Amino acid sequence: MSHIRPVQHVIQSHRQSEGGGFIVRRPLPTVGLEQLDPFLLIDELGPIDYAPGQAVGAPDHPHRGFETVSYILEGETEHADSAGHRGSLGAGDVQWMTAGAGIVHAEMPSKRMQAQGGRVHGFQIWVNLPARLKMTAPRYQDVPSARIPQATSPDGKAHVRVIAGEALGVSALIDTHTPITYQDWQLQPDGEATVHIPDGQTALVYVFAGSLRVGTAGALVQDGQLAILGAGDTVQLRGGDTGGRALLLAGQPHNEPMFRYGPFVMNTQQEIVQAFRDYQTGKMGQIDAN
Ligand code: CO
């Protein structure tokens, strides 16, 4: 018999300025909560309408010890890094970057968006790596929108894009180092979804449009709120009065010490010091000018 996970706690996101000055809606981390193991950061970028010449991004910066996952809903960003990857991400595209031992990258609005302005909306989520994988080789998985597996419920009221994990009989294309679920759910009023998430994993629902009812008690989770789910093996979602859209995130916790400083997330303070040293001495490389 399935055991439906209840809503244990609801976090209201706050607004914060990041990178070159773009505004994000951030439920994690927040005051008194450093992580929801293995998730370190959940940022919703925008939606914001930039005037010509106003769009900003995150110029060259390093990462080590975790993964950054970018999911674009609207707008275009350009990515370049010290491993020689270059590409642009548009609406619906996903980039799953394992920083591992270290990488320097830049995430900027496309030249067209910088010149003409336009709307930017998307997510960046940080997923921690366990100690045994922190120094793994960097890895990129770029998946264009058309290749993201999707599914719709038989009644047509629930739709999902499966970035990681499984839902409605569909499996993700992206490979994750540890068990992770990352899904974009759109639910019409009374549209329903159930997703198997093994007991023991952290399970989160971040609503970014409308509202959802979560669990058998039908706890209401509204736009901008992150619900932390309790024990169980099944997540149950239902569209609120006007329907809703949410990310379902889940993952196996590492249960390890976590030291975080700026762009580095390691297990000890000594490893953070080492990361700064390695970055400053060029061991994480640099982005080629061409
Ligand atoms: Co970055």
PDB file of N, CA and C and ligand atoms in Angstrom, residues 58 61-63 68 97 105 107 124 126, ligand 1:
ATOM      1  N   ALA A  58      25.627  36.302 -14.903  1.00  0.00           N
ATOM      2  CA  ALA A  58      26.687  35.980 -13.954  1.00  0.00           C
ATOM      3  C   ALA A  58      27.987  35.768 -14.733  1.00  0.00           C
ATOM      4  N   HIS A  61      32.896  32.830 -13.075  1.00  0.00           N
ATOM      5  CA  HIS A  61      33.009  32.446 -11.663  1.00  0.00           C
ATOM      6  C   HIS A  61      33.216  30.932 -11.579  1.00  0.00           C
ATOM      7  N   PRO A  62      33.864  30.459 -10.504  1.00  0.00           N
ATOM      8  CA  PRO A  62      34.154  29.019 -10.383  1.00  0.00           C
ATOM      9  C   PRO A  62      33.074  28.272  -9.587  1.00  0.00           C
ATOM     10  N   HIS A  63      33.095  26.947  -9.701  1.00  0.00           N
ATOM     11  CA  HIS A  63      32.320  26.073  -8.816  1.00  0.00           C
ATOM     12  C   HIS A  63      33.142  24.822  -8.549  1.00  0.00           C
ATOM     13  N   THR A  68      25.220  22.276 -10.817  1.00  0.00           N
ATOM     14  CA  THR A  68      24.271  23.367 -11.056  1.00  0.00           C
ATOM     15  C   THR A  68      23.333  22.921 -12.183  1.00  0.00           C
ATOM     16  N   MET A  97      24.955  20.623 -15.077  1.00  0.00           N
ATOM     17  CA  MET A  97      26.415  20.727 -15.046  1.00  0.00           C
ATOM     18  C   MET A  97      26.949  20.170 -13.729  1.00  0.00           C
ATOM     19  N   HIS A 105      32.860  29.136 -15.126  1.00  0.00           N
ATOM     20  CA  HIS A 105      31.904  29.363 -16.210  1.00  0.00           C
ATOM     21  C   HIS A 105      31.267  30.742 -16.121  1.00  0.00           C
ATOM     22  N   GLU A 107      27.508  32.699 -17.211  1.00  0.00           N
ATOM     23  CA  GLU A 107      26.119  32.504 -17.628  1.00  0.00           C
ATOM     24  C   GLU A 107      25.548  33.888 -17.887  1.00  0.00           C
ATOM     25  N   GLN A 124      17.618  28.068 -11.384  1.00  0.00           N
ATOM     26  CA  GLN A 124      18.895  27.428 -11.155  1.00  0.00           C
ATOM     27  C   GLN A 124      18.841  26.751  -9.790  1.00  0.00           C
ATOM     28  N   TRP A 126      20.991  24.029  -7.152  1.00  0.00           N
ATOM     29  CA  TRP A 126      22.271  23.404  -6.829  1.00  0.00           C
ATOM     30  C   TRP A 126      22.001  22.089  -6.103  1.00  0.00           C
TER      31      TRP A 126
HETATM   32 CO    CO B   1      27.504  29.340 -11.813  1.00  0.00          CO
END
